[in-house]
Coordinates of C-alpha atoms and ligand atoms in Angstrom, one line a residue:
X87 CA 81.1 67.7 130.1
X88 CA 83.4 69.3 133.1
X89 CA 86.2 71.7 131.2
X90 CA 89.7 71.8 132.3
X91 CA 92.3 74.2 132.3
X92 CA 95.3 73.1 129.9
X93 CA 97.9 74.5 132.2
X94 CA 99.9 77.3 131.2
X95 CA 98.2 77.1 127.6
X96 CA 95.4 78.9 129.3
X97 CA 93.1 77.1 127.2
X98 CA 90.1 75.6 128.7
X99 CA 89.4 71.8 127.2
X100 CA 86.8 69.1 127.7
X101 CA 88.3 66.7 130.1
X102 CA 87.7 63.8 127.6
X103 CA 90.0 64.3 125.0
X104 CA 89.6 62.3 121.5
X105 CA 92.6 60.5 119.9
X106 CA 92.7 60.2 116.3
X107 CA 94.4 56.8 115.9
X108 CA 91.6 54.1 115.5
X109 CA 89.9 56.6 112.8
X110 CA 92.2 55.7 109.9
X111 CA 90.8 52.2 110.3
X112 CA 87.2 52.9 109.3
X113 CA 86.5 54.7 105.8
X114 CA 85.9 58.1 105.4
X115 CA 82.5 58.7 105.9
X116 CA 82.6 56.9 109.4
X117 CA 85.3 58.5 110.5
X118 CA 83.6 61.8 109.7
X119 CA 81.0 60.7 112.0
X120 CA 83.0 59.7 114.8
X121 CA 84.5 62.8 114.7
X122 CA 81.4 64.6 114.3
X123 CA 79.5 62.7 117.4
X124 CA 82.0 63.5 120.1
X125 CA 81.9 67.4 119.1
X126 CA 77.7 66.8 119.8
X127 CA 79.1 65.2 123.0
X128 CA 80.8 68.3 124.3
X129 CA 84.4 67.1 123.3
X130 CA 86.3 70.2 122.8
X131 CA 90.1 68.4 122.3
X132 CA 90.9 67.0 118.8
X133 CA 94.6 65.5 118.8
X134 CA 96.5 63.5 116.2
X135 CA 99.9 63.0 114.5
X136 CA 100.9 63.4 111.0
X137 CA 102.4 60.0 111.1
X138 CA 98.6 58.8 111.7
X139 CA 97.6 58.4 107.5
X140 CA 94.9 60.1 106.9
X141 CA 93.9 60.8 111.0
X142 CA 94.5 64.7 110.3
X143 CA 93.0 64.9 106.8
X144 CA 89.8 63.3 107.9
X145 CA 89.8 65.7 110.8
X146 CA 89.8 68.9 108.9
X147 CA 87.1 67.3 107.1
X148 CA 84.8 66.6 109.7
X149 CA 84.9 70.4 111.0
X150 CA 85.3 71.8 107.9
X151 CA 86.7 75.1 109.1
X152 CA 84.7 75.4 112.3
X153 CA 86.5 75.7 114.9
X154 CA 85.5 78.0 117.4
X155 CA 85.9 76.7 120.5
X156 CA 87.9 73.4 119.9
X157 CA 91.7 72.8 120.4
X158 CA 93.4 70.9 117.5
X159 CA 96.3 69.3 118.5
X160 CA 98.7 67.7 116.8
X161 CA 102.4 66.6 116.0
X162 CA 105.6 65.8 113.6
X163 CA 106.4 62.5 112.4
X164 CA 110.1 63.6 112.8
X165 CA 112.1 65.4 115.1
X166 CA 114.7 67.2 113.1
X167 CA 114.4 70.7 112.5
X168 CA 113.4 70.1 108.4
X169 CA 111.1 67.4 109.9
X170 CA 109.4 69.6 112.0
X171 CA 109.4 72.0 109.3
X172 CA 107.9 70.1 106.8
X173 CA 105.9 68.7 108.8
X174 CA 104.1 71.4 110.6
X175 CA 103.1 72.4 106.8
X176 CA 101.9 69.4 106.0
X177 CA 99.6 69.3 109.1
X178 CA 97.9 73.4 108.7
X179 CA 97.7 71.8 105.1
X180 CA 95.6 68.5 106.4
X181 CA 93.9 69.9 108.8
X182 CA 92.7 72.7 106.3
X183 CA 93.4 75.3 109.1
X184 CA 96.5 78.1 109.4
X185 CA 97.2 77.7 112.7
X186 CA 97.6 74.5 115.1
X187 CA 96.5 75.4 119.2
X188 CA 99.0 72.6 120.3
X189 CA 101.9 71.2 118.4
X190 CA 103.5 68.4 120.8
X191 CA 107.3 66.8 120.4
X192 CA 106.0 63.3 119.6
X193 CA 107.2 60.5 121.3
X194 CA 110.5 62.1 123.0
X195 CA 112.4 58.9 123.7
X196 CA 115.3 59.8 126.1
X197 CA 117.4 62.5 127.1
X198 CA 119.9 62.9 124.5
X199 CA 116.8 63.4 122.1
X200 CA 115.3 66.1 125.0
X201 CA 118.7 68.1 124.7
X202 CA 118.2 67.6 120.7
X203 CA 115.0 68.9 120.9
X204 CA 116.0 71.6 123.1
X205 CA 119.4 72.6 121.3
X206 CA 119.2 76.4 120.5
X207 CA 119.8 75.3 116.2
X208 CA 116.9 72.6 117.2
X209 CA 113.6 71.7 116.3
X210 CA 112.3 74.1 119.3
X211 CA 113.6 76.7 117.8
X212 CA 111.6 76.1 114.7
X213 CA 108.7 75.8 116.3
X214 CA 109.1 79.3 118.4
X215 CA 110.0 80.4 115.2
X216 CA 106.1 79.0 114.4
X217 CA 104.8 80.5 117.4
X218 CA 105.0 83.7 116.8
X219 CA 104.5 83.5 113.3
X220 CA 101.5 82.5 114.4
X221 CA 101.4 79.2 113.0
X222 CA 101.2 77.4 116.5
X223 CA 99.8 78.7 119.7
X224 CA 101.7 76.2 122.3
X225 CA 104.1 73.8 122.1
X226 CA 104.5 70.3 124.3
X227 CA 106.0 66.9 124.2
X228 CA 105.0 63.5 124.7
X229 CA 107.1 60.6 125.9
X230 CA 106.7 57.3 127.2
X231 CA 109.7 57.0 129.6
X232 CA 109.1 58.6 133.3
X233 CA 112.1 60.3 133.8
X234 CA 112.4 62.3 130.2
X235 CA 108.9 63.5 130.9
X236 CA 109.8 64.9 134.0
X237 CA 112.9 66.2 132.3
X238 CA 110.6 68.2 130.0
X239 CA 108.2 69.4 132.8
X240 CA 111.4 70.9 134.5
X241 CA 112.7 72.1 131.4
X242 CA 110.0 74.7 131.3
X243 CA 110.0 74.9 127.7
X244 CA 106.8 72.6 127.3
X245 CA 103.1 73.9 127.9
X246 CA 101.9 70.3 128.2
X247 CA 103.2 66.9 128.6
X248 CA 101.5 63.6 127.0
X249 CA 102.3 60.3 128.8
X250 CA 100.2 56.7 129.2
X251 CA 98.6 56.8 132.2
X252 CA 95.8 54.5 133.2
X253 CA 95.1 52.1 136.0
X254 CA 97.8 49.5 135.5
X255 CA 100.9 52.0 134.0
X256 CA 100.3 54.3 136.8
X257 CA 103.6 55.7 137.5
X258 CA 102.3 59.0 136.4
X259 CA 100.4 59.2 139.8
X260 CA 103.4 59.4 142.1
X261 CA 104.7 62.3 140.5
X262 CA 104.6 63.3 137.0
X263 CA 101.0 64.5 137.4
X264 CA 102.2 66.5 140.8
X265 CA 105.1 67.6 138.9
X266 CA 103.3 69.1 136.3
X267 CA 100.5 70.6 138.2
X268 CA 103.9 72.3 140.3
X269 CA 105.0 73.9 137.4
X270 CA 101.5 74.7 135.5
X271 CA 102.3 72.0 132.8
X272 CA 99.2 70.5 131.3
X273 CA 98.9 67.0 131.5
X274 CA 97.2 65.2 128.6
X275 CA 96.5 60.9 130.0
X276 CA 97.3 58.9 126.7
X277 CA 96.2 55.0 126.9
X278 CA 93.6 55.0 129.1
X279 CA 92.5 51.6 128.4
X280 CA 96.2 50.4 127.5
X281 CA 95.1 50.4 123.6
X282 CA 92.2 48.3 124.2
X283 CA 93.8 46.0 126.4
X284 CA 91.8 47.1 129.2
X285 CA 88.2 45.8 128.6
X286 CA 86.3 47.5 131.4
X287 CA 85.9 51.0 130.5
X288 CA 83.9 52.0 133.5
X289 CA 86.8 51.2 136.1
X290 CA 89.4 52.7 133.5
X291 CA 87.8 56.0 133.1
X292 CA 86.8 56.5 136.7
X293 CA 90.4 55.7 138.0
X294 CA 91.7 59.0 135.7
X295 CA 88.6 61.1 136.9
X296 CA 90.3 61.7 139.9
X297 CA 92.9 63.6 138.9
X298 CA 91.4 67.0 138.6
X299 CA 94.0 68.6 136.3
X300 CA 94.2 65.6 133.7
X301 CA 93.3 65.4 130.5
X302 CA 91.9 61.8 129.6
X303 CA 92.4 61.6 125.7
X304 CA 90.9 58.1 124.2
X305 CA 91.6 56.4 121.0
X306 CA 87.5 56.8 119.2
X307 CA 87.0 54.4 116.3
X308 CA 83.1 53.8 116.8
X309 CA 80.3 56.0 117.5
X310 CA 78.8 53.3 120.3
X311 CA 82.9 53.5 122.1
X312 CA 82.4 57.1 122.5
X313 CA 78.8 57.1 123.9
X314 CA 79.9 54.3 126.7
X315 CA 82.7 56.7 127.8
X316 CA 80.4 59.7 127.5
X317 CA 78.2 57.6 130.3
X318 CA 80.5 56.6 132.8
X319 CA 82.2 60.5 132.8
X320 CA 78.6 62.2 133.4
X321 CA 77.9 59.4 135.9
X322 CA 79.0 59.6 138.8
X323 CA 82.8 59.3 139.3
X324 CA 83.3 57.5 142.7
X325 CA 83.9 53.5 142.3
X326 CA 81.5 51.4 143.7
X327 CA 83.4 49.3 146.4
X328 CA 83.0 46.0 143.6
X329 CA 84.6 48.0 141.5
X330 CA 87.7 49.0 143.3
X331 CA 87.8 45.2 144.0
X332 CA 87.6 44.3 140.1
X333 CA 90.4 47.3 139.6
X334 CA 92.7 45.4 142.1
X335 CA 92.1 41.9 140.8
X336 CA 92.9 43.5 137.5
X337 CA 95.8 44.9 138.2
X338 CA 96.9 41.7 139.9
X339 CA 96.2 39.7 136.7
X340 CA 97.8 42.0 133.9
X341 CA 100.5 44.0 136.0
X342 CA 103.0 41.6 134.4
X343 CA 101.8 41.3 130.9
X344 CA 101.4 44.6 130.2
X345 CA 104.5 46.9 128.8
X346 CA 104.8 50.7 129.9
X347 CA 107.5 51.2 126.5
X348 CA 109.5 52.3 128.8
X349 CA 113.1 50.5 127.2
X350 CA 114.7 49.9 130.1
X351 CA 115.1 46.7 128.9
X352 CA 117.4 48.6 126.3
X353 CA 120.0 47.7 124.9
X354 CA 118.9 44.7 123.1
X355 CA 122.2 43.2 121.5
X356 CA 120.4 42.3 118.3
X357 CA 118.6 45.9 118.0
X358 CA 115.2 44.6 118.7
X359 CA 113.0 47.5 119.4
X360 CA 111.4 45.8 121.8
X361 CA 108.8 48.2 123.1
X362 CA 107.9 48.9 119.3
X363 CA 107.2 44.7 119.5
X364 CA 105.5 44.8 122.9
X365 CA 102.8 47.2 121.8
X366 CA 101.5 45.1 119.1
X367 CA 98.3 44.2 120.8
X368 CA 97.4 48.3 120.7
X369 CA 99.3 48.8 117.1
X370 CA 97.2 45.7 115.7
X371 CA 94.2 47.1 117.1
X372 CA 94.4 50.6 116.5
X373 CA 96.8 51.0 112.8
X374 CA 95.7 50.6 109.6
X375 CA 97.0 47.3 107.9
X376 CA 99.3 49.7 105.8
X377 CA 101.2 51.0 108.9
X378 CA 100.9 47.0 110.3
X379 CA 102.7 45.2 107.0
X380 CA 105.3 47.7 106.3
X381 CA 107.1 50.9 107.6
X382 CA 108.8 50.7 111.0
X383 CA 106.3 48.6 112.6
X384 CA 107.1 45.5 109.8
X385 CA 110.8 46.3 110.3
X386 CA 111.0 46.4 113.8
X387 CA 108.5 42.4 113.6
X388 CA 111.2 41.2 111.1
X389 CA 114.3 42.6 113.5
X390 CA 112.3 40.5 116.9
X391 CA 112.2 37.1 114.5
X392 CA 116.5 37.6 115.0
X393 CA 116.1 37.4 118.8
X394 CA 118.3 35.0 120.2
X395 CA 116.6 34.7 123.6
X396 CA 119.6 35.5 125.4
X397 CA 117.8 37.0 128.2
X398 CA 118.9 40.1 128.6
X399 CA 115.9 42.1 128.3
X400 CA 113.8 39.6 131.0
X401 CA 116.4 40.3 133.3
X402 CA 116.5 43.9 133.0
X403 CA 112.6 44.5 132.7
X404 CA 111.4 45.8 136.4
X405 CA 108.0 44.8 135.6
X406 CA 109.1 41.2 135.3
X407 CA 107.1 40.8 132.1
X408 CA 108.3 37.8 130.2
X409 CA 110.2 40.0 127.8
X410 CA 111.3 37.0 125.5
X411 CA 108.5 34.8 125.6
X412 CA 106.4 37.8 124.7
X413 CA 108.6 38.7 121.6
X414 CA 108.5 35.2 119.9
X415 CA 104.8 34.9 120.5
X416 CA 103.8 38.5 118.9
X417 CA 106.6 37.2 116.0
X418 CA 104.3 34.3 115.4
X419 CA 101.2 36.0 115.6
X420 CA 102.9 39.0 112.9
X421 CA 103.3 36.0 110.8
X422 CA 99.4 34.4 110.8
X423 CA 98.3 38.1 110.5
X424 CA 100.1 39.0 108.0
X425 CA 99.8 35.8 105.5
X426 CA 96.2 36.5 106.1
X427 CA 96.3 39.8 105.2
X428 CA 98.5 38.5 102.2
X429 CA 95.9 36.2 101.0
X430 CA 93.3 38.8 101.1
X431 CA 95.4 41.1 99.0
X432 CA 95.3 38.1 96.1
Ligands
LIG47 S1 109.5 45.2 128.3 FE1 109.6 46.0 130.4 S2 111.5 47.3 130.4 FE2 111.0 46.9 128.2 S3 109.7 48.6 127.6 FE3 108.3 47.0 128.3 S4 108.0 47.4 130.5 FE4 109.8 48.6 129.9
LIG48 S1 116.2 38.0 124.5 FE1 116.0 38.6 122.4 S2 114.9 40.6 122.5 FE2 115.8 40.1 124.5 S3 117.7 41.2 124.6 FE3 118.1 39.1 123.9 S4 118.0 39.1 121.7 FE4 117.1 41.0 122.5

């Protein structure tokens, strides 16, 4: 497994990263596994979220104190200083270990949160506060919108940056990657394979290969997902000329179906989060029915059946998706799943 250098962090990791989402889906003892497979494989970057269930408490399990030589990553649910606060405890207290290599701002949504996060009576401050108690060894943020992340790279306050980056949301390429290579931020490549939306894992991992200071961090729910991926990244790394062909035909064929989240299409007058809507392909996939059938993710659903297809979101969308169209037909599909899942519960 090649090893690369975390930026600034110092910190050498594996440059296939695993992402504990898709393990609170499985029970326990297969989630142990999973977990305990990809360490055989040489993967030496464990990150999760303590919004993720029971992602972080299955983790400590799986290396039961051992440590040497990983980096646990991880990061608050909420991004107030109490959240943070409470949070971060909550985590060393999952994870079973007292001190976390990489605690990341999760999901930094624009820039007024960024100044937030920032503000000298912030959450930062908590978390330097953290640092050098000795609680947390580096702090970074993730985000899905272009222009915070780069926001945060320049800030200079963040040791890594987290952003979906794979061969369709490829904005990262131009020049957050550069950007944070400029100023020794690490970069850490969530949604390699668009939460499962991209099938061909071959052309999906060798497209982030060749960025040399990346991280590639993938969702792992099964023991047989991890070994594909562990073949195509010690095979070689080039793509074949039929596979730069299938790359472009692909990107052709979902460039307009796939949402980046990155709410440009904001403001929707009825307060649809309608990037929270549009990831419900990956969320279906990847979340536990508990997270699917209630919390945000059932709010936000039951906000989207209120749309009143007045268009502004299609017109404001530069990646032309069908913004609308998209919302009602996730809104029906929320509804099949979830009388299904209703039925079961009987
Ligand atoms: S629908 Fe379009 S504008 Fe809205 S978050 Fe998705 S990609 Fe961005
Ligand atoms: S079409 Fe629906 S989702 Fe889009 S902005 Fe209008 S109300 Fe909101």
């Amino acid at each position: 497994m090649e090893m690369v250098r975390l930026g600034k962090t110092e910190m050498i990791v594996s440059k296939l990263g695993f992402g504990g989402i898709p393990i609170q889906r499985v029970s326990e003892d297969e989630a142990i596994a999973v977990v305990k497979r990809c360490l055989e494989l040489g993967i030496t970057y464990i990150e999760t979220a303590n919004a993720y269930t029971n992602s972080e408490e299955r983790i400590g399990k799986a290396i039961g104190g051992q440590r040497e030589g990983l980096v646990l990553a991880t990061k608050p649910h909420i991004l107030t200083r109490e959240g943070v606060e409470s949070d971060l405890q909550n985590s060393l207290k999952m994870l079973g270990v007292e001190s976390i290599d990489l605690y990341q701002f999760h999901n930094v949504s624009n820039l007024g949160t960024l100044d937030m996060v920032l503000d000298p009576d912030g959450p930062m401050a908590v978390l330097e506060e953290a640092k050098r108690a000795g609680k947390v060894k580096h702090i970074g943020a993730s985000s899905h919108q272009i222009d915070v992340a780069k926001e945060a790279v320049k800030s200079g306050r963040f040791e890594t940056i987290m952003f979906p980056f794979n061969f369709i949301a490829c904005e990262a390429a131009d020049e957050l990657v550069p950007l944070a290579r400029e100023h020794d931020v690490g970069f850490i490549a969530m949604k390699p394979l668009h939460g499962g939306v991209l099938r061909n894992v071959t052309i999906a991992i060798k497209y982030l290969l060749q960025f040399p200071n990346v991280v590639v961090l993938v969702g792992i729910e099964k023991i047989s997902e991890i070994e594909e991926i562990i073949r195509v990244v010690e095979g070689p790394w080039q793509m074949t000329e039929a596979e730069q062909s299938e790359m472009e035909r692909l990107r052709a064929e979902l460039d307009s179906t796939i949402c980046r989240r990155c709410d440009y299409c904001l403001p929707c007058p009825e307060g649809i989060p309608i990037s929270l809507v549009m990831d419900f392909n990956c969320y279906t996939k990847s979340m536990p029915s508990e997270n699917i059938f209630s919390g945000h993710f059932a709010e936000g659903l039951a906000k989207a059946a209120e749309c009143t297809k007045c268009g502004d979101c299609d017109e404001r969308c530069p990646y032309h998706l069908p913004v609308q169209e998209m919302i009602a037909e996730y809104v029906d599909r929320y509804e099949t799943l979830k009388k299904k899942y209703q039925e079961q519960a009987i």
